[in-house]
PDB file of C-alpha atoms and ligand atoms in Angstrom:
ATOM      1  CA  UNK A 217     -13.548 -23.077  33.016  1.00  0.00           C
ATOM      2  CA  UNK A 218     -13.782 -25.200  29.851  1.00  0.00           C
ATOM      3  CA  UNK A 219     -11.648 -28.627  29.687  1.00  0.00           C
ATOM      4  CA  UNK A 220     -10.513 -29.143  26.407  1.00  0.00           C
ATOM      5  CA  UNK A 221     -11.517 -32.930  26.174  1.00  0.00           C
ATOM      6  CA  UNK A 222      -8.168 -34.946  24.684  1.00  0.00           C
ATOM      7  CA  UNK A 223      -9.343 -38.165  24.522  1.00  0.00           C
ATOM      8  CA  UNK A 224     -10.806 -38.486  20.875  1.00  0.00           C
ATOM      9  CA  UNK A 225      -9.962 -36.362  18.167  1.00  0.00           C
ATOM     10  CA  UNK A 226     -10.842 -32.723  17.426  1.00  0.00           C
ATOM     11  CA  UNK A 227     -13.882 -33.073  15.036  1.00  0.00           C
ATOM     12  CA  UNK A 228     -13.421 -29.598  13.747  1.00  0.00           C
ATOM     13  CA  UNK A 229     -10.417 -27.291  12.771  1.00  0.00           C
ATOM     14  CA  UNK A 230      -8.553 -25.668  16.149  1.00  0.00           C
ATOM     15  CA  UNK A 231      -8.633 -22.243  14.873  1.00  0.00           C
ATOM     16  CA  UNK A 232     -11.864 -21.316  12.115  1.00  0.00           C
ATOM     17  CA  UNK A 233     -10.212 -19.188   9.434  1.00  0.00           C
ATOM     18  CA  UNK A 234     -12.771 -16.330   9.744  1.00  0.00           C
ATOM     19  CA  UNK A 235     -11.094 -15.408  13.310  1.00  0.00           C
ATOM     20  CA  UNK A 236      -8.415 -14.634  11.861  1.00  0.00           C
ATOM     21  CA  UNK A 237     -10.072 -11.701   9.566  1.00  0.00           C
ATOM     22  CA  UNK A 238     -10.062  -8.404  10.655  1.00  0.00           C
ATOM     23  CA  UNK A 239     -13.890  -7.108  11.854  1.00  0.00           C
ATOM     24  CA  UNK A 240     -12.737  -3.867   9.868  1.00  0.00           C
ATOM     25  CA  UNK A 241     -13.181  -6.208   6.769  1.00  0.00           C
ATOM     26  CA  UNK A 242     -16.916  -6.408   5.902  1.00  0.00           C
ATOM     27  CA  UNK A 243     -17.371  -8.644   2.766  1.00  0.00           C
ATOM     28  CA  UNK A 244     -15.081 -10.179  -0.632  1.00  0.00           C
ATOM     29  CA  UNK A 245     -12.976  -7.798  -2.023  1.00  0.00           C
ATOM     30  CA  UNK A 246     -13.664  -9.023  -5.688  1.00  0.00           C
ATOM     31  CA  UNK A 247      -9.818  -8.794  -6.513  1.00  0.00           C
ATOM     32  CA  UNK A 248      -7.984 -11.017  -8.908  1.00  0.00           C
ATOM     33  CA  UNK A 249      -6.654 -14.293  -7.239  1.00  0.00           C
ATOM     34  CA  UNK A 250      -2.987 -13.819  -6.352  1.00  0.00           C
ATOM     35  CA  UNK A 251      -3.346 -10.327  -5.907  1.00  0.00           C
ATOM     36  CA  UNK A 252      -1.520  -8.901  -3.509  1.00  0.00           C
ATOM     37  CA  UNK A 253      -3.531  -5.219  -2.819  1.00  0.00           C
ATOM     38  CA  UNK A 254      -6.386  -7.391  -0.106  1.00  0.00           C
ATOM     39  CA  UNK A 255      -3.475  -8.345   1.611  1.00  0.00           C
ATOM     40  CA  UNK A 256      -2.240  -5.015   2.174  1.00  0.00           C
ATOM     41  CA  UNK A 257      -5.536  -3.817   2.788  1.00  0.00           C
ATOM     42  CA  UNK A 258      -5.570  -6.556   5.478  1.00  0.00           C
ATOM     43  CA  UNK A 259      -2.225  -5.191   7.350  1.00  0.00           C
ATOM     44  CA  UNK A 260      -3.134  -1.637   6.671  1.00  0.00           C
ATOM     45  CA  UNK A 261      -6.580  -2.065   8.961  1.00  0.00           C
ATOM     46  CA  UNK A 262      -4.990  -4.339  11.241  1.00  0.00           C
ATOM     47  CA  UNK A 263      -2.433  -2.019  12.317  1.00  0.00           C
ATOM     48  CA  UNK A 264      -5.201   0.884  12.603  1.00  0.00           C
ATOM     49  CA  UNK A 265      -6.799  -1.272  15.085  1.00  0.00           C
ATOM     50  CA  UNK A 266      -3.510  -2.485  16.834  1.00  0.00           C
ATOM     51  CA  UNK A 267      -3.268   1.502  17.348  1.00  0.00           C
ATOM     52  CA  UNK A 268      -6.621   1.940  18.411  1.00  0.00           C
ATOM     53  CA  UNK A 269      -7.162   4.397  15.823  1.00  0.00           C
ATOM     54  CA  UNK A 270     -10.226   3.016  14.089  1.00  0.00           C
ATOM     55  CA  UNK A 271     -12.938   5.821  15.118  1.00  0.00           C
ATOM     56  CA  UNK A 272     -10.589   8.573  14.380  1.00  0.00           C
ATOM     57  CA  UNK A 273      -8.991   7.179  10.884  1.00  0.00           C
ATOM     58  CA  UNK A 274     -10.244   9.156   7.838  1.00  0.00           C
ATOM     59  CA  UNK A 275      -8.879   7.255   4.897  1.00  0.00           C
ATOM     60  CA  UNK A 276      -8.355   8.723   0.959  1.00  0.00           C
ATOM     61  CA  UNK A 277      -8.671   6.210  -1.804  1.00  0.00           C
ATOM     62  CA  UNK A 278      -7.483   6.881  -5.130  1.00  0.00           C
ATOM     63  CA  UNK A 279      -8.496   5.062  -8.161  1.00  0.00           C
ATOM     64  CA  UNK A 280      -7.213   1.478  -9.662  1.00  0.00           C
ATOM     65  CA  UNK A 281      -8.240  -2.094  -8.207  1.00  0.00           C
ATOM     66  CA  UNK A 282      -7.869  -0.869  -4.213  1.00  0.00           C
ATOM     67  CA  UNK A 283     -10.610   1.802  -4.867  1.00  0.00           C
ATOM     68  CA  UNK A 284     -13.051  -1.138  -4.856  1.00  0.00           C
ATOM     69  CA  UNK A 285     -12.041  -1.516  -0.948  1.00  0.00           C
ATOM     70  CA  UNK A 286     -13.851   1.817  -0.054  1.00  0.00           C
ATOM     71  CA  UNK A 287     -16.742  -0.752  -0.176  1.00  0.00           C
ATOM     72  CA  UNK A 288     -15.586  -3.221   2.094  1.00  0.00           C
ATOM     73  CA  UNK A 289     -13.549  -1.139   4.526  1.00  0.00           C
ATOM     74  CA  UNK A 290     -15.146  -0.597   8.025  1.00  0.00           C
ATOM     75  CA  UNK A 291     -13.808   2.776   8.435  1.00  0.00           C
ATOM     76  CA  UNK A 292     -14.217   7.139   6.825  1.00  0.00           C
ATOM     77  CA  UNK A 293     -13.131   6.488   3.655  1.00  0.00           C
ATOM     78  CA  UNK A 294     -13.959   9.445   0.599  1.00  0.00           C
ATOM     79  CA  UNK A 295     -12.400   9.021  -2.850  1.00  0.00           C
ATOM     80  CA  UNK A 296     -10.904  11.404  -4.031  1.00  0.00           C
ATOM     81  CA  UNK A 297      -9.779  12.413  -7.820  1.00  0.00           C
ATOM     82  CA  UNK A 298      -7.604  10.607  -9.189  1.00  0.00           C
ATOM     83  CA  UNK A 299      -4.113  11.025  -8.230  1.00  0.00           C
ATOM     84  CA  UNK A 300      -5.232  14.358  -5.939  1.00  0.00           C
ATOM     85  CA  UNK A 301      -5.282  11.866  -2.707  1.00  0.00           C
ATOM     86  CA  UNK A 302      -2.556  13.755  -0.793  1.00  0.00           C
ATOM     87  CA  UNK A 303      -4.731  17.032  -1.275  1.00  0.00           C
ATOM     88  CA  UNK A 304      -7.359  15.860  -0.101  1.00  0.00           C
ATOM     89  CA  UNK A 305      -5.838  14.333   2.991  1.00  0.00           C
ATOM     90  CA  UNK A 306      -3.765  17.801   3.431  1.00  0.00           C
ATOM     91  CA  UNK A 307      -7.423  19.338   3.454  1.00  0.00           C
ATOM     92  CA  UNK A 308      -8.973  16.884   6.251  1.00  0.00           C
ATOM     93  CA  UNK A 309      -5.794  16.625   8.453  1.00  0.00           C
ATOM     94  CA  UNK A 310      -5.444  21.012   8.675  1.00  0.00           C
ATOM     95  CA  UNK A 311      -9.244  20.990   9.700  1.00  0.00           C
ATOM     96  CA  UNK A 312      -9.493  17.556  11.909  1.00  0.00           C
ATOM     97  CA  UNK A 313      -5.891  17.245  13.095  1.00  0.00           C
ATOM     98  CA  UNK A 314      -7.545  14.949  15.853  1.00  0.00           C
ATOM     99  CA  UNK A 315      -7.841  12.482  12.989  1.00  0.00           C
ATOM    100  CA  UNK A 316      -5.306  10.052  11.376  1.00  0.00           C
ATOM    101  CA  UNK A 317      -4.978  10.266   8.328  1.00  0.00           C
ATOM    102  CA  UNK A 318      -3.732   7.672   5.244  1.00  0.00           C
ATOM    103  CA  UNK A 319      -4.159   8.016   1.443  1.00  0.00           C
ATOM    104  CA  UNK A 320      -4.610   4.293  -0.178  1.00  0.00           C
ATOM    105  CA  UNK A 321      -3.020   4.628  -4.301  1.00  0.00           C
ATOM    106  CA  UNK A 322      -1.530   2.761  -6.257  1.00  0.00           C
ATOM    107  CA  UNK A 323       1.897   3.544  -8.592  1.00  0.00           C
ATOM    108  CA  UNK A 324      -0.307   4.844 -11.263  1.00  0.00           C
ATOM    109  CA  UNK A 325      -2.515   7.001  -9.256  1.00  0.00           C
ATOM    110  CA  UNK A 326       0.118   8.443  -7.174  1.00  0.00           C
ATOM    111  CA  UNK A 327       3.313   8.390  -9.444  1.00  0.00           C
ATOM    112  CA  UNK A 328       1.761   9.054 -13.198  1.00  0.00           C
ATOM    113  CA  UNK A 329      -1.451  10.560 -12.908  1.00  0.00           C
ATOM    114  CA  UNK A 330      -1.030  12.849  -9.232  1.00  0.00           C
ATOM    115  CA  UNK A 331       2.954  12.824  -9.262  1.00  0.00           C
ATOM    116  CA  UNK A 332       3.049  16.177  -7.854  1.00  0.00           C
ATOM    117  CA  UNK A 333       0.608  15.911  -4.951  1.00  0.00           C
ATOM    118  CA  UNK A 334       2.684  13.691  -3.077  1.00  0.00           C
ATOM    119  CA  UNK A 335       6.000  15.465  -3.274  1.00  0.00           C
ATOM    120  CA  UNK A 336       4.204  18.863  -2.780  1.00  0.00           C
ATOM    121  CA  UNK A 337       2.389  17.471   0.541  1.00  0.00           C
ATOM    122  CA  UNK A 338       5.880  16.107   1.524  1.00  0.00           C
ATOM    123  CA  UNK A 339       7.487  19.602   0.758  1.00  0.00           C
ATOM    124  CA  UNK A 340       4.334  21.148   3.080  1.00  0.00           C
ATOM    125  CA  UNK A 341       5.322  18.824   5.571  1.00  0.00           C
ATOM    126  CA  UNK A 342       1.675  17.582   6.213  1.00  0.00           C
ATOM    127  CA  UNK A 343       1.086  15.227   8.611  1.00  0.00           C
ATOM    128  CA  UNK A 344      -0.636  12.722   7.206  1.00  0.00           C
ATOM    129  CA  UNK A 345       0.306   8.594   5.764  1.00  0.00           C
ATOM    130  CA  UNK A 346       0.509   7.856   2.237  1.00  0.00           C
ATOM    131  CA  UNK A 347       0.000   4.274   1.454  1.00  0.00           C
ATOM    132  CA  UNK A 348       1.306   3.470  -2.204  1.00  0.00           C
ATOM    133  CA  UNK A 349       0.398  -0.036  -3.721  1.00  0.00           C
ATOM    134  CA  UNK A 350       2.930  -0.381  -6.472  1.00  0.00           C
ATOM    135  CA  UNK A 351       2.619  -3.253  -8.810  1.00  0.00           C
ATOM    136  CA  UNK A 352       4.327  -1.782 -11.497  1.00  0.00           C
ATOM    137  CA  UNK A 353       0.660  -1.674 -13.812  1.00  0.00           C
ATOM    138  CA  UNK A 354      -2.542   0.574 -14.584  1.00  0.00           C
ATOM    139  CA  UNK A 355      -3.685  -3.005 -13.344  1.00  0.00           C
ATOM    140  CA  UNK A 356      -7.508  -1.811 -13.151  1.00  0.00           C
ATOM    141  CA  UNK A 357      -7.749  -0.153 -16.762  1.00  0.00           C
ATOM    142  CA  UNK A 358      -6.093  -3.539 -18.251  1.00  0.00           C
ATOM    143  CA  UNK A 359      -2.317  -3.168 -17.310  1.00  0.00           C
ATOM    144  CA  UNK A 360      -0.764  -0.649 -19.250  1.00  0.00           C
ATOM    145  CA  UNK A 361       2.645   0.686 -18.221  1.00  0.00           C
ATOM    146  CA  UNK A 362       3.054   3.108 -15.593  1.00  0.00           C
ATOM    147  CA  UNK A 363       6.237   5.607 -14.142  1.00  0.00           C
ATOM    148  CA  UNK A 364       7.146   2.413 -11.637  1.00  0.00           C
ATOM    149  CA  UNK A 365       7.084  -0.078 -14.023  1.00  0.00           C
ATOM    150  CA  UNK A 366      10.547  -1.995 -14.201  1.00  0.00           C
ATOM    151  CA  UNK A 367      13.138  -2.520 -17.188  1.00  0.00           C
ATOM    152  CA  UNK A 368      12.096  -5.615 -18.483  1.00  0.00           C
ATOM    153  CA  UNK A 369       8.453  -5.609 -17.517  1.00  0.00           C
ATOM    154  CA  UNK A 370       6.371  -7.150 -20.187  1.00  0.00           C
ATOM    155  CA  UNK A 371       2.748  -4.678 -19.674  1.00  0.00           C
ATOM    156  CA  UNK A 372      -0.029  -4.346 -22.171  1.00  0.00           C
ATOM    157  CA  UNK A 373       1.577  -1.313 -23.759  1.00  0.00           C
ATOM    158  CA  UNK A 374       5.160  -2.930 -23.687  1.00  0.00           C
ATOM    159  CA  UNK A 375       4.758  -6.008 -25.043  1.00  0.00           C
ATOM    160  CA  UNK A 376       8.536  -6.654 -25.381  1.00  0.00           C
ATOM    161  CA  UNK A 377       9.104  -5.068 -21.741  1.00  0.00           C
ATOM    162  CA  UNK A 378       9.987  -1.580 -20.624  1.00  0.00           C
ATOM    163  CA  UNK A 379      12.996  -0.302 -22.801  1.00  0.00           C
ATOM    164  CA  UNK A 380      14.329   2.766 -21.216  1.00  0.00           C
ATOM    165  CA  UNK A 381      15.567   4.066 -24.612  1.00  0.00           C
ATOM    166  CA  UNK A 382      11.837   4.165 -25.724  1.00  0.00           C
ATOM    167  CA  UNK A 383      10.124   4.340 -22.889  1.00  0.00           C
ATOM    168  CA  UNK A 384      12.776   6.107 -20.009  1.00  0.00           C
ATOM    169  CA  UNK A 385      13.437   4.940 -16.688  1.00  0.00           C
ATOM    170  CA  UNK A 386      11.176   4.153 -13.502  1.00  0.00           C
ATOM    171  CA  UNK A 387      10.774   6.447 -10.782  1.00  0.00           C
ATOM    172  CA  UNK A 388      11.976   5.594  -7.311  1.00  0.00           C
ATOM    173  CA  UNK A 389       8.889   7.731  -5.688  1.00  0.00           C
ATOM    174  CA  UNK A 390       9.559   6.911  -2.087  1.00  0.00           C
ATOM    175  CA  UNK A 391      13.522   7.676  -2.752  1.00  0.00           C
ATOM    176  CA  UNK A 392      12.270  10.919  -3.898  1.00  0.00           C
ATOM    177  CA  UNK A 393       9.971  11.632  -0.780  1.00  0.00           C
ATOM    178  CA  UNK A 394      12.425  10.408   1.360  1.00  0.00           C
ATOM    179  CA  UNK A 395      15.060  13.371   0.082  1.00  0.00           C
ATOM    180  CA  UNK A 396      12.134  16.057   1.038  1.00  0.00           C
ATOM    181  CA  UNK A 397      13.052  18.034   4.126  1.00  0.00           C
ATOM    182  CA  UNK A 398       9.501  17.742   5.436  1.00  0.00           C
ATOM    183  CA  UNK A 399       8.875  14.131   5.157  1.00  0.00           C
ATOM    184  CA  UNK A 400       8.925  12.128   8.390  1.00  0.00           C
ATOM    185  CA  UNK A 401       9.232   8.552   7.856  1.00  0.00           C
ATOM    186  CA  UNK A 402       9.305   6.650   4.201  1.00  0.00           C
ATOM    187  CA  UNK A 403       9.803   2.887   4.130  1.00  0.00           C
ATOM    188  CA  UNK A 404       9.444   0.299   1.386  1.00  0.00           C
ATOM    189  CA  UNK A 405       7.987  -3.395   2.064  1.00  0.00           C
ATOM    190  CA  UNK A 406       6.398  -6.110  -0.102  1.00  0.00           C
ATOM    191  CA  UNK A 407       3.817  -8.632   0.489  1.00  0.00           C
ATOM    192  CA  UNK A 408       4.739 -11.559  -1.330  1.00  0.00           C
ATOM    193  CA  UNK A 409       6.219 -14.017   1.276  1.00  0.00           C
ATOM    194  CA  UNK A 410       5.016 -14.394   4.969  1.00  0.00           C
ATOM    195  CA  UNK A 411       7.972 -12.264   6.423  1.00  0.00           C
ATOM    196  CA  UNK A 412       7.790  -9.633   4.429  1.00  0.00           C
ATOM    197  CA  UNK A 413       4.207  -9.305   4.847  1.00  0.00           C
ATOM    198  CA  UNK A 414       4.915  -9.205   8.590  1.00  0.00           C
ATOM    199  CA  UNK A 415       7.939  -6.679   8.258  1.00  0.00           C
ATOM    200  CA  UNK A 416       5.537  -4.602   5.971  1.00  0.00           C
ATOM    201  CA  UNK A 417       3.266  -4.170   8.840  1.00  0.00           C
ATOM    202  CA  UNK A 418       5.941  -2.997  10.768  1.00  0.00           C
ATOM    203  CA  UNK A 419       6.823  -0.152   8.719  1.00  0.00           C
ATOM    204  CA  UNK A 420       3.524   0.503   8.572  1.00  0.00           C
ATOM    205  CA  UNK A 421       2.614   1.051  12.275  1.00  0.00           C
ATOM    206  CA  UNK A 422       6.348   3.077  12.571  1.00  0.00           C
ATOM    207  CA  UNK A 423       4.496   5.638   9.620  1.00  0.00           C
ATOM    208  CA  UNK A 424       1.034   5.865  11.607  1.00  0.00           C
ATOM    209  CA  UNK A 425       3.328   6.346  15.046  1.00  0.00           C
ATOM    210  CA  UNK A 426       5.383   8.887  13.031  1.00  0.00           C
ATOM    211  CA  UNK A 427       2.177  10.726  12.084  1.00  0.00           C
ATOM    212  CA  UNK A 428       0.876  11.058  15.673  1.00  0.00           C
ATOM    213  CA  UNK A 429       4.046  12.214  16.421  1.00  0.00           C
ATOM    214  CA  UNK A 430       3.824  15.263  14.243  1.00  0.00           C
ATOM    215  CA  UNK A 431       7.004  14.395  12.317  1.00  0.00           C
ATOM    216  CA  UNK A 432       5.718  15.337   8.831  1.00  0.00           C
ATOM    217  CA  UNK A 433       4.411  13.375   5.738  1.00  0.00           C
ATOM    218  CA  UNK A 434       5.389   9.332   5.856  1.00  0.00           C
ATOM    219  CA  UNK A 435       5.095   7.632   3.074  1.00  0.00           C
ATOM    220  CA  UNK A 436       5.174   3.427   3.333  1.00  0.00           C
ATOM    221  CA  UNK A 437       5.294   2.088  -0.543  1.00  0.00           C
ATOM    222  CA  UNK A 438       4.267  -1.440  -0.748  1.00  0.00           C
ATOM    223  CA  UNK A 439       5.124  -3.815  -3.719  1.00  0.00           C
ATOM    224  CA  UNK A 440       1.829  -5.842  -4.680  1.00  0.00           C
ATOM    225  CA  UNK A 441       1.928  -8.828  -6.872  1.00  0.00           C
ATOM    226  CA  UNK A 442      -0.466  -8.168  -9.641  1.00  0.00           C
ATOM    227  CA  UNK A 443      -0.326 -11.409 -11.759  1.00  0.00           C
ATOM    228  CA  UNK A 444      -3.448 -10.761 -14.296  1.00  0.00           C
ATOM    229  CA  UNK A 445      -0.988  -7.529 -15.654  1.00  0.00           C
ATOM    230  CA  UNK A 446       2.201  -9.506 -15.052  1.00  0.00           C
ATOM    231  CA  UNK A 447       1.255 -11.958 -17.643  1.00  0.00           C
ATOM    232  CA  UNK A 448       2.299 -14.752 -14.782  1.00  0.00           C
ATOM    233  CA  UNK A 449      -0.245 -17.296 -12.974  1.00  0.00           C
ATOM    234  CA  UNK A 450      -1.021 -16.301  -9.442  1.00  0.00           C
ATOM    235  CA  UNK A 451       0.987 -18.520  -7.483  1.00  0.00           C
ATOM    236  CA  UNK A 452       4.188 -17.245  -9.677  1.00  0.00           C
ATOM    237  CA  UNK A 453       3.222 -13.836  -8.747  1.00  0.00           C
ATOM    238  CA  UNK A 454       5.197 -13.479  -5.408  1.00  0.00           C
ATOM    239  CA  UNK A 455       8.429 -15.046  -6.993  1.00  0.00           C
ATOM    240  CA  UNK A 456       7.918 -12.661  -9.870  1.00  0.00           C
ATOM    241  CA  UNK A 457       8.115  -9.688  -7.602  1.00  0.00           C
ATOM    242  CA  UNK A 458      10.735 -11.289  -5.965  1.00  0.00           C
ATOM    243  CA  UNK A 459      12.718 -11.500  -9.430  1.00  0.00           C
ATOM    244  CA  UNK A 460      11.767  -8.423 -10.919  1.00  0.00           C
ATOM    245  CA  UNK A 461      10.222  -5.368  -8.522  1.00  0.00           C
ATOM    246  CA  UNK A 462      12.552  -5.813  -5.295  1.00  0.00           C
ATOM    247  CA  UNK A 463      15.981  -5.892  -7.450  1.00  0.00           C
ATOM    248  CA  UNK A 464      14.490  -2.042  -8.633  1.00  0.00           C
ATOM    249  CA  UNK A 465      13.123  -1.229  -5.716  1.00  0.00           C
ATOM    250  CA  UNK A 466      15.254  -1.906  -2.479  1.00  0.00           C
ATOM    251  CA  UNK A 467      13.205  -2.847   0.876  1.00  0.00           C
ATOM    252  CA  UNK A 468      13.888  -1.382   3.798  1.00  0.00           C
ATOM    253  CA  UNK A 469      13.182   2.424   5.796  1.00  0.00           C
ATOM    254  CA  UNK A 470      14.698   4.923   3.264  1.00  0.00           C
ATOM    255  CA  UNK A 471      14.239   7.985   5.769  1.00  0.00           C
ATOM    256  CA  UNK A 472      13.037   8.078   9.620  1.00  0.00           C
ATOM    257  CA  UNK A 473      13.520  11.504  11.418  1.00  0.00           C
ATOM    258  CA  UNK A 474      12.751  10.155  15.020  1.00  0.00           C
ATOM    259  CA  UNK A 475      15.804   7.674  14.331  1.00  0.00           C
ATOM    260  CA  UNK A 476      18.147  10.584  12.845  1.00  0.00           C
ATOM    261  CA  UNK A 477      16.744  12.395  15.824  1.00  0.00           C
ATOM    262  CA  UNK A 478      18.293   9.464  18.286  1.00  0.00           C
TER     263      UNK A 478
HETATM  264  C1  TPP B  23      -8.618  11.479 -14.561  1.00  0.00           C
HETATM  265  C2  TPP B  23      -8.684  10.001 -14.809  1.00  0.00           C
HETATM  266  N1  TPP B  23      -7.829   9.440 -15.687  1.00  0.00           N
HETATM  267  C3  TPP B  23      -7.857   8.108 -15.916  1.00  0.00           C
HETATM  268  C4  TPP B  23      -8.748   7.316 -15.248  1.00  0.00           C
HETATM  269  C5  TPP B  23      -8.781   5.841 -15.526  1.00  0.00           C
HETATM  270  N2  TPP B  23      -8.186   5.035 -14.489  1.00  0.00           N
HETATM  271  C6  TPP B  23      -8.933   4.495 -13.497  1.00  0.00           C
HETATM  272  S1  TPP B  23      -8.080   3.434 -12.525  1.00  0.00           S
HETATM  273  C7  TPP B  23      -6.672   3.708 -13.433  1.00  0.00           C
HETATM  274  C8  TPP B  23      -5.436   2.918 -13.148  1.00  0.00           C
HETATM  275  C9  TPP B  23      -4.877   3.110 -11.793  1.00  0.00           C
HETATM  276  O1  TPP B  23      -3.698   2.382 -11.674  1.00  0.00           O
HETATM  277  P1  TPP B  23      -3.035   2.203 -10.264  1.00  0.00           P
HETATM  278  O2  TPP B  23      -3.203   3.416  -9.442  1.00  0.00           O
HETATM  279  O3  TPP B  23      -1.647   1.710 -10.466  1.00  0.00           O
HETATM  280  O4  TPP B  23      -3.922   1.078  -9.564  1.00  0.00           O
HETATM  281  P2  TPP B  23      -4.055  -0.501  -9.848  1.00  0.00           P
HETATM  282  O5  TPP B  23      -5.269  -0.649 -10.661  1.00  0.00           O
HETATM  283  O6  TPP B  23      -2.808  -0.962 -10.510  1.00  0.00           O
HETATM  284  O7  TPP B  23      -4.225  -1.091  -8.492  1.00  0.00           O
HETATM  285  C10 TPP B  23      -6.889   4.620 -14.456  1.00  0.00           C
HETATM  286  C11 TPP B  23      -5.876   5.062 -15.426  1.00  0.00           C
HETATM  287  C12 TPP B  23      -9.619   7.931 -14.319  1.00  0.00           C
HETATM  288  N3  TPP B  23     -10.486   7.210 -13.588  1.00  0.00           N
HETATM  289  N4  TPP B  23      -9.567   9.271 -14.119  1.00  0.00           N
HETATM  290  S1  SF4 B  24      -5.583  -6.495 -12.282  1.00  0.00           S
HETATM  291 FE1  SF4 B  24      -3.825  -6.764 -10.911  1.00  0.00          FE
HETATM  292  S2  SF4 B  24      -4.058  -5.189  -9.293  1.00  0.00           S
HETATM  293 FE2  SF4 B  24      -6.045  -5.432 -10.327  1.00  0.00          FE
HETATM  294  S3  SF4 B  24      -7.167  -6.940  -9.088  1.00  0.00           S
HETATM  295 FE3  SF4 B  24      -6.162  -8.054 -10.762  1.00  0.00          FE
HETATM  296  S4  SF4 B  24      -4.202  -8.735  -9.882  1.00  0.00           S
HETATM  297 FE4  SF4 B  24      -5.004  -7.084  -8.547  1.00  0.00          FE
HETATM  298 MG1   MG B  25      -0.830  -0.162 -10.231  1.00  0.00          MG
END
């Protein structure tokens, strides 16, 4: 046994920072600073490991900033078309359902350009997890507006923020999900302060749980801070969601059949 030797000072840090990266992470992820998508990322893969579900995880990427993470992520990944993630996890889970299964999009991919897929898979009842990274942006194709984005929100193609009389409302995706009879488990977190990165990855080991259990599509939407399309510097970027995204979109679990079931 080692004696940790108290007498003189440490002459290094107690804890290196790399131990406290996930293996499952293999490199940069090239992302804006202050974005908040790597930090998802992180929690997603942590939890996959928690779960000891690494060798049989088959993940779905969309396209927009995360699709860059298909590169860096030490697990299946295939992407997909974009906006058709929720197919092509229906497809994998029917034939593999051994497997877990997630879909990684963000708000435009799943909610403007593949709005359907997600509320069809729900209606099928498929078991598999859809991860949505809403930031309220197109962020990767410059930051144009999308269905999420928030009354108010100043984006590339609403300069004077979102105006519902020109531009309509936002839609509440995982409220939507959540009202499907064959969805399992939907939850909203955020990852802009330390506890709600922590809660986040709650919710999403309770979707991944709810999965295994058969219980239907889950759905786990996660508000990223994306400061580059928020027009904000990156350390205002988590009291800009704070501000803006959480008063539109309410945190918490929206539907959870094993808890209706109790
Ligand atoms: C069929 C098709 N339409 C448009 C695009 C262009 N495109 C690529 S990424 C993207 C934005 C995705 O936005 P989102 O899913 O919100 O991800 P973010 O970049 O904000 O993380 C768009 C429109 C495309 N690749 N394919
Ligand atoms: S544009 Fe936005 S979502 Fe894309 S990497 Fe930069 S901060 Fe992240
Ligand atoms: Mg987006």
């Amino acid at each position: 046994m080692s004696v940790i030797n108290t007498q003189t000072p440490p002459t290094g840090p107690a804890q290196k920072v790399a131990e406290f990266h996930t293996p499952l992470i293999l490199g940069e992820h090239g992302l804006c600073p202050g974005c908040g998508e790597p930090v998802a990322l992180r929690i997603l893969l942590e939890t996959l490991q928690e779960l000891n579900l690494v060798q049989r995880t088959i993940g779905v990427v969309g396209h927009g900033c995360y699709g860059s993470f298909v590169r860096i992520m030490d697990i299946d990944v295939l992407q997909c078309l974009h906006g058709r993630a929720p197919a092509c996890a229906t497809g994998i889970k029917r034939m593999r359902p051994d497997t877990a299964v997630f879909t990684l999009q963000g708000d435009g991919d799943m909610v403007n350009e593949g709005l359907q897929e997600v509320i069809h898979a729900a209606a099928r009842g498929e078991n598999v997890t859809c991860i949505l990274l809403n930031n309220g942006v197109f962020g990767d194709t410059g930051g144009q507006q999308t269905a999420t984005t928030v009354l108010g929100q100043r984006t590339k193609t609403s300069l004077e923020g979102r105006d519902a009389e020109k531009h309509g409302y936002p839609i509440r995706i995982a409220d939507i999900v959540a009202s499907v009879d064959g969805a399992g488990y939907v939850a909203r977190g955020a990852v802009n302060t330390a506890r709600e990165v922590m809660r986040t990855k709650r919710l999403i080991r309770n979707a991944f749980e709810s999965q295994l259990a058969g219980e239907g599509l889950s759905l786990v939407e996660i508000l990223t801070m994306c400061p580059t399309g928020w027009f904000v510097t990156a350390p205002d970027g988590p009291d800009y969601l704070e501000s803006s995204m959480t008063a539109a979109y309410p945190l918490g679990v929206l539907h959870s059949r094993s808890a209706e079931a109790n």
